[in-house]
mmCIF file of C-alpha atoms in Angstrom:
data_model
loop_
_atom_site.group_PDB
_atom_site.id
_atom_site.type_symbol
_atom_site.label_atom_id
_atom_site.label_comp_id
_atom_site.label_asym_id
_atom_site.label_seq_id
_atom_site.Cartn_x
_atom_site.Cartn_y
_atom_site.Cartn_z
ATOM 1 C CA MET A 954 -35.805 -52.323 22.893
ATOM 2 C CA SER A 955 -36.084 -55.986 22.006
ATOM 3 C CA GLY A 956 -33.100 -58.223 22.460
ATOM 4 C CA SER A 957 -33.102 -59.096 18.755
ATOM 5 C CA PHE A 958 -32.302 -55.453 17.894
ATOM 6 C CA GLU A 959 -29.711 -54.839 20.595
ATOM 7 C CA TYR A 960 -26.680 -52.823 19.413
ATOM 8 C CA LYS A 961 -23.418 -54.672 19.716
ATOM 9 C CA PRO A 962 -20.282 -52.603 19.066
ATOM 10 C CA ARG A 963 -17.826 -54.243 16.760
ATOM 11 C CA PHE A 964 -14.809 -52.929 18.691
ATOM 12 C CA THR A 965 -15.126 -52.903 22.447
ATOM 13 C CA ASP A 966 -11.547 -52.038 23.355
ATOM 14 C CA ILE A 967 -9.703 -49.418 21.315
ATOM 15 C CA ARG A 968 -6.170 -48.785 22.470
ATOM 16 C CA VAL A 969 -3.496 -46.481 21.060
ATOM 17 C CA LYS A 970 -0.147 -48.126 20.953
ATOM 18 C CA PRO A 971 2.756 -46.010 22.183
ATOM 19 C CA PRO A 972 5.317 -45.156 19.473
ATOM 20 C CA LYS A 973 8.281 -47.407 19.117
ATOM 21 C CA PRO A 974 11.724 -46.076 20.148
ATOM 22 C CA GLU A 975 12.855 -45.841 16.522
ATOM 23 C CA GLU A 976 9.691 -43.867 15.654
ATOM 24 C CA GLU A 977 10.324 -41.412 18.479
ATOM 25 C CA ALA A 978 13.914 -40.951 17.317
ATOM 26 C CA ALA A 979 12.726 -40.271 13.767
ATOM 27 C CA ALA A 980 10.213 -37.671 15.008
ATOM 28 C CA LYS A 981 12.911 -35.854 16.982
ATOM 29 C CA ASP A 982 15.308 -36.016 14.048
ATOM 30 C CA VAL A 983 12.864 -33.980 11.960
ATOM 31 C CA LEU A 984 13.441 -30.984 14.279
ATOM 32 C CA ARG A 985 17.204 -31.480 14.412
ATOM 33 C CA LEU A 986 19.435 -29.352 12.195
ATOM 34 C CA LYS A 987 20.938 -31.166 9.266
ATOM 35 C CA PRO A 988 24.660 -30.925 8.416
ATOM 36 C CA GLY A 989 25.414 -27.511 6.963
ATOM 37 C CA GLU A 990 22.262 -25.872 8.368
ATOM 38 C CA ILE A 991 22.457 -22.972 10.830
ATOM 39 C CA PRO A 992 19.786 -22.117 13.415
ATOM 40 C CA CYS A 993 17.471 -19.153 13.139
ATOM 41 C CA GLU A 994 18.782 -16.204 15.183
ATOM 42 C CA TRP A 995 15.328 -15.301 16.514
ATOM 43 C CA ALA A 996 14.914 -15.916 20.236
ATOM 44 C CA ASP A 997 13.301 -19.301 21.068
ATOM 45 C CA CYS A 998 13.550 -20.555 17.478
ATOM 46 C CA SER A 999 15.501 -23.694 16.600
ATOM 47 C CA ARG A 1000 14.385 -24.048 12.980
ATOM 48 C CA PRO A 1001 17.011 -23.810 10.241
ATOM 49 C CA ALA A 1002 17.724 -20.373 8.811
ATOM 50 C CA THR A 1003 16.702 -19.998 5.172
ATOM 51 C CA ALA A 1004 16.608 -16.194 4.750
ATOM 52 C CA LYS A 1005 18.765 -13.162 5.517
ATOM 53 C CA ALA A 1006 17.812 -9.698 6.781
ATOM 54 C CA PRO A 1007 20.085 -6.642 7.256
ATOM 55 C CA LYS A 1008 21.053 -6.036 10.867
ATOM 56 C CA SER A 1009 20.626 -2.258 10.815
ATOM 57 C CA ARG A 1010 20.944 0.869 8.715
ATOM 58 C CA GLU A 1011 24.590 1.212 9.784
ATOM 59 C CA GLN A 1012 25.359 -2.452 9.037
ATOM 60 C CA ILE A 1013 23.522 -2.873 5.765
ATOM 61 C CA ASN A 1014 26.027 -5.522 4.588
ATOM 62 C CA LEU A 1015 25.730 -7.614 7.764
ATOM 63 C CA PHE A 1016 22.750 -9.932 8.070
ATOM 64 C CA TYR A 1017 20.678 -11.917 10.532
ATOM 65 C CA ASN A 1018 19.983 -15.532 9.595
ATOM 66 C CA PHE A 1019 16.263 -16.185 10.064
ATOM 67 C CA CYS A 1020 13.793 -18.879 9.177
ATOM 68 C CA GLN A 1021 11.238 -17.775 6.587
ATOM 69 C CA ALA A 1022 8.525 -16.908 9.126
ATOM 70 C CA HIS A 1023 10.759 -14.753 11.332
ATOM 71 C CA ALA A 1024 12.381 -13.070 8.333
ATOM 72 C CA ALA A 1025 8.914 -11.972 7.219
ATOM 73 C CA GLN A 1026 8.083 -10.742 10.741
ATOM 74 C CA TYR A 1027 11.363 -8.798 10.957
ATOM 75 C CA ASN A 1028 11.009 -7.231 7.509
ATOM 76 C CA LYS A 1029 7.404 -6.224 8.204
ATOM 77 C CA ALA A 1030 8.580 -3.997 11.069
ATOM 78 C CA TRP A 1031 11.703 -2.763 9.248
ATOM 79 C CA ASN A 1032 12.038 1.019 8.951
ATOM 80 C CA PHE A 1033 15.262 2.164 7.279
ATOM 81 C CA TYR A 1034 14.850 5.754 8.559
ATOM 82 C CA ALA A 1035 14.068 4.846 12.193
ATOM 83 C CA GLY A 1036 15.972 7.084 14.631
ATOM 84 C CA MET A 1037 16.805 9.754 12.034
ATOM 85 C CA SER A 1038 15.732 13.385 12.254
ATOM 86 C CA GLU A 1039 13.572 14.956 9.561
ATOM 87 C CA GLY A 1040 16.603 16.701 8.067
ATOM 88 C CA GLU A 1041 18.629 13.472 7.989
ATOM 89 C CA VAL A 1042 15.775 11.611 6.312
ATOM 90 C CA ARG A 1043 15.464 14.332 3.661
ATOM 91 C CA ALA A 1044 19.247 14.319 3.040
ATOM 92 C CA ALA A 1045 19.303 10.516 2.763
ATOM 93 C CA GLN A 1046 16.421 10.553 0.278
ATOM 94 C CA GLU A 1047 18.118 13.255 -1.829
ATOM 95 C CA ASN A 1048 21.355 11.253 -1.848
ATOM 96 C CA GLU A 1049 19.443 8.128 -2.866
ATOM 97 C CA ALA A 1050 17.796 10.021 -5.727
ATOM 98 C CA MET A 1051 21.117 11.442 -6.976
ATOM 99 C CA THR A 1052 23.478 8.492 -6.530
ATOM 100 C CA GLY A 1053 21.156 5.513 -6.237
ATOM 101 C CA GLY A 1054 22.619 4.820 -2.790
ATOM 102 C CA ARG A 1055 26.023 4.046 -4.252
ATOM 103 C CA PRO A 1056 29.218 5.491 -2.724
ATOM 104 C CA THR A 1057 30.893 8.410 -4.490
ATOM 105 C CA TRP A 1058 34.528 9.452 -4.579
ATOM 106 C CA ASP A 1059 36.289 12.789 -5.025
ATOM 107 C CA MET A 1060 37.839 13.356 -8.442
ATOM 108 C CA LYS A 1061 41.478 14.072 -7.669
ATOM 109 C CA VAL A 1062 44.320 14.827 -10.064
ATOM 110 C CA SER A 1063 48.070 15.049 -9.767
ATOM 111 C CA ARG A 1064 49.565 18.302 -8.450
ATOM 112 C CA ASN A 1065 51.561 18.647 -11.671
ATOM 113 C CA THR A 1066 48.599 18.724 -14.069
ATOM 114 C CA ARG A 1067 47.040 21.799 -15.680
ATOM 115 C CA GLU A 1068 43.753 21.169 -13.845
ATOM 116 C CA ALA A 1069 45.495 21.220 -10.485
ATOM 117 C CA ALA A 1070 47.267 24.462 -11.371
ATOM 118 C CA GLY A 1071 43.951 26.031 -12.372
ATOM 119 C CA SER A 1072 42.322 24.958 -9.110
ATOM 120 C CA ALA A 1073 45.206 26.438 -7.119
ATOM 121 C CA ALA A 1074 44.856 29.713 -9.024
ATOM 122 C CA ASN A 1075 41.120 29.835 -8.346
ATOM 123 C CA ALA A 1076 41.742 29.202 -4.659
ATOM 124 C CA ALA A 1077 44.255 32.053 -4.575
ATOM 125 C CA HIS A 1078 41.762 34.413 -6.217
ATOM 126 C CA ALA A 1079 39.097 33.372 -3.751
ATOM 127 C CA ALA A 1080 41.411 34.072 -0.829
ATOM 128 C CA ALA A 1081 42.115 37.505 -2.281
ATOM 129 C CA GLY A 1082 38.403 38.249 -2.527
ATOM 130 C CA SER A 1083 38.334 38.574 -6.329
ATOM 131 C CA TRP A 1084 35.303 36.278 -6.650
ATOM 132 C CA GLN A 1085 32.817 34.415 -4.516
ATOM 133 C CA ASP A 1086 31.488 30.911 -4.834
ATOM 134 C CA SER A 1087 27.892 31.974 -4.182
ATOM 135 C CA TYR A 1088 26.293 28.684 -5.136
ATOM 136 C CA GLY A 1089 28.770 26.378 -3.415
ATOM 137 C CA LEU A 1090 29.936 24.782 -6.674
ATOM 138 C CA PHE A 1091 33.570 24.444 -5.559
ATOM 139 C CA GLY A 1092 33.096 23.534 -1.951
ATOM 140 C CA ARG A 1093 30.638 23.290 0.846
ATOM 141 C CA ARG A 1094 28.422 26.288 1.414
ATOM 142 C CA VAL A 1095 29.421 28.434 4.317
ATOM 143 C CA ASN A 1096 25.910 28.675 5.710
ATOM 144 C CA GLU A 1097 25.228 24.950 5.431
ATOM 145 C CA SER A 1098 24.697 23.516 8.878
ATOM 146 C CA ALA A 1099 25.553 20.009 10.010
ATOM 147 C CA PRO A 1100 22.611 17.593 10.233
ATOM 148 C CA SER A 1101 20.862 17.645 13.562
ATOM 149 C CA GLY A 1102 19.791 14.650 15.586
ATOM 150 C CA PRO A 1103 21.208 12.202 18.097
ATOM 151 C CA VAL A 1104 24.678 10.860 17.350
ATOM 152 C CA MET A 1105 24.960 7.094 17.556
ATOM 153 C CA SER A 1106 27.776 5.730 19.674
ATOM 154 C CA GLU A 1107 30.305 3.266 18.263
ATOM 155 C CA ALA A 1108 29.025 0.482 20.513
ATOM 156 C CA GLU A 1109 25.447 1.106 19.381
ATOM 157 C CA ALA A 1110 26.463 1.158 15.717
ATOM 158 C CA ARG A 1111 28.057 -2.275 16.086
ATOM 159 C CA MET A 1112 24.806 -3.802 17.366
ATOM 160 C CA GLY A 1113 21.986 -5.000 15.170
ATOM 161 C CA LYS A 1114 18.427 -3.755 15.391
ATOM 162 C CA LEU A 1115 17.212 -6.659 17.542
ATOM 163 C CA GLU A 1116 20.093 -6.300 20.011
ATOM 164 C CA ARG A 1117 19.506 -2.544 20.364
ATOM 165 C CA GLN A 1118 15.842 -3.140 21.133
ATOM 166 C CA ALA A 1119 16.737 -5.879 23.603
ATOM 167 C CA ILE A 1120 19.370 -3.835 25.453
ATOM 168 C CA GLY A 1121 16.867 -0.967 25.680
ATOM 169 C CA GLU A 1122 14.204 -3.338 27.033
ATOM 170 C CA LEU A 1123 16.554 -4.149 29.915
ATOM 171 C CA GLY A 1124 17.190 -0.457 30.536
ATOM 172 C CA LEU A 1125 20.885 -0.690 29.650
ATOM 173 C CA GLU A 1126 23.085 1.177 27.216
ATOM 174 C CA PRO A 1127 25.029 -0.345 24.285
ATOM 175 C CA GLY A 1128 28.452 -1.384 25.482
ATOM 176 C CA ALA A 1129 27.173 -3.012 28.680
ATOM 177 C CA THR A 1130 29.198 -6.053 29.702
ATOM 178 C CA LYS A 1131 27.845 -9.596 29.931
ATOM 179 C CA ALA A 1132 27.958 -9.325 33.714
ATOM 180 C CA ASP A 1133 25.876 -6.118 33.567
ATOM 181 C CA VAL A 1134 23.296 -7.799 31.327
ATOM 182 C CA LYS A 1135 22.962 -10.862 33.572
ATOM 183 C CA ALA A 1136 22.743 -8.779 36.749
ATOM 184 C CA ARG A 1137 20.077 -6.526 35.224
ATOM 185 C CA TYR A 1138 18.137 -9.541 33.934
ATOM 186 C CA HIS A 1139 17.964 -11.191 37.372
ATOM 187 C CA GLU A 1140 17.006 -7.868 38.945
ATOM 188 C CA LEU A 1141 14.086 -7.409 36.530
ATOM 189 C CA LEU A 1142 12.996 -11.026 36.987
ATOM 190 C CA LYS A 1143 12.491 -10.377 40.681
ATOM 191 C CA ARG A 1144 10.875 -6.992 40.130
ATOM 192 C CA PHE A 1145 8.252 -8.077 37.585
ATOM 193 C CA HIS A 1146 7.450 -11.585 38.824
ATOM 194 C CA PRO A 1147 3.629 -11.900 39.193
ATOM 195 C CA ASP A 1148 3.929 -13.424 42.670
ATOM 196 C CA LEU A 1149 5.517 -10.197 43.882
ATOM 197 C CA ASN A 1150 2.939 -7.967 42.181
ATOM 198 C CA ALA A 1151 -0.354 -9.542 43.270
ATOM 199 C CA GLY A 1152 -0.785 -11.209 39.879
ATOM 200 C CA ASP A 1153 -0.699 -7.891 37.987
ATOM 201 C CA ARG A 1154 -1.004 -8.704 34.269
ATOM 202 C CA ALA A 1155 0.963 -5.596 33.287
ATOM 203 C CA THR A 1156 4.066 -6.780 35.116
ATOM 204 C CA GLU A 1157 3.587 -10.259 33.656
ATOM 205 C CA THR A 1158 3.693 -8.811 30.133
ATOM 206 C CA LYS A 1159 6.780 -6.798 31.013
ATOM 207 C CA LEU A 1160 8.402 -9.941 32.407
ATOM 208 C CA GLN A 1161 7.829 -11.758 29.112
ATOM 209 C CA HIS A 1162 9.500 -8.885 27.242
ATOM 210 C CA VAL A 1163 12.475 -9.001 29.610
ATOM 211 C CA ILE A 1164 12.895 -12.756 29.137
ATOM 212 C CA LYS A 1165 12.712 -12.436 25.343
ATOM 213 C CA ALA A 1166 15.226 -9.556 25.384
ATOM 214 C CA TYR A 1167 17.682 -11.573 27.458
ATOM 215 C CA LYS A 1168 17.364 -14.579 25.160
ATOM 216 C CA THR A 1169 17.988 -12.338 22.148
ATOM 217 C CA LEU A 1170 21.153 -10.909 23.717
ATOM 218 C CA LYS A 1171 22.347 -14.337 24.830
ATOM 219 C CA LYS A 1172 21.865 -15.779 21.345
ATOM 220 C CA ALA A 1173 23.889 -12.904 19.877
ATOM 221 C CA GLY A 1174 26.695 -13.362 22.408
ATOM 222 C CA TYR A 1175 26.001 -10.252 24.518
ATOM 223 C CA ALA A 1176 25.000 -12.192 27.641
#
């Protein structure tokens, strides 16, 4: 190539200036919670919470505070009937169809009213065997059995869905103390560490689940 047509770059030294201290502070401030904002309750998330999700079927009026992305992820996996037997699911669906999920109350009257006197008379006749309530209109049917399925403990009912999953991931039962959770966490860290399992990917995945479960419990105040 002739010297008259030699390429000469216009810029021979391109340098990127480091950000100024005030620019770095502004960038960090974007991720900082503003006054009045609360953090997302999802493990490893520090974004502000903008959505609510019910904690569990037993705590339908108590909510998690999530950012929009984690609220969508939580709701996608939500199953209202999880953990219920087939009979319990059917009973819950029938109750929803009849009452719309709203609570109902017994209609009670004073003992001195005519209706109360009539009910007492009917009860006396029933005790004497003069009639039978074959269709269970005035009380629960004799042959009706209690719903089957596992009974949830009080400690388990107080926990939200995420905390129940996390406590199960650590192999503990609801009601475990903070000391129990920490001791179990450190035990599982040693057991599933890849260096102790010849780099087994299965134990590495389990280790990640254990760490996430512990962070979930710690964020909720159970560890």
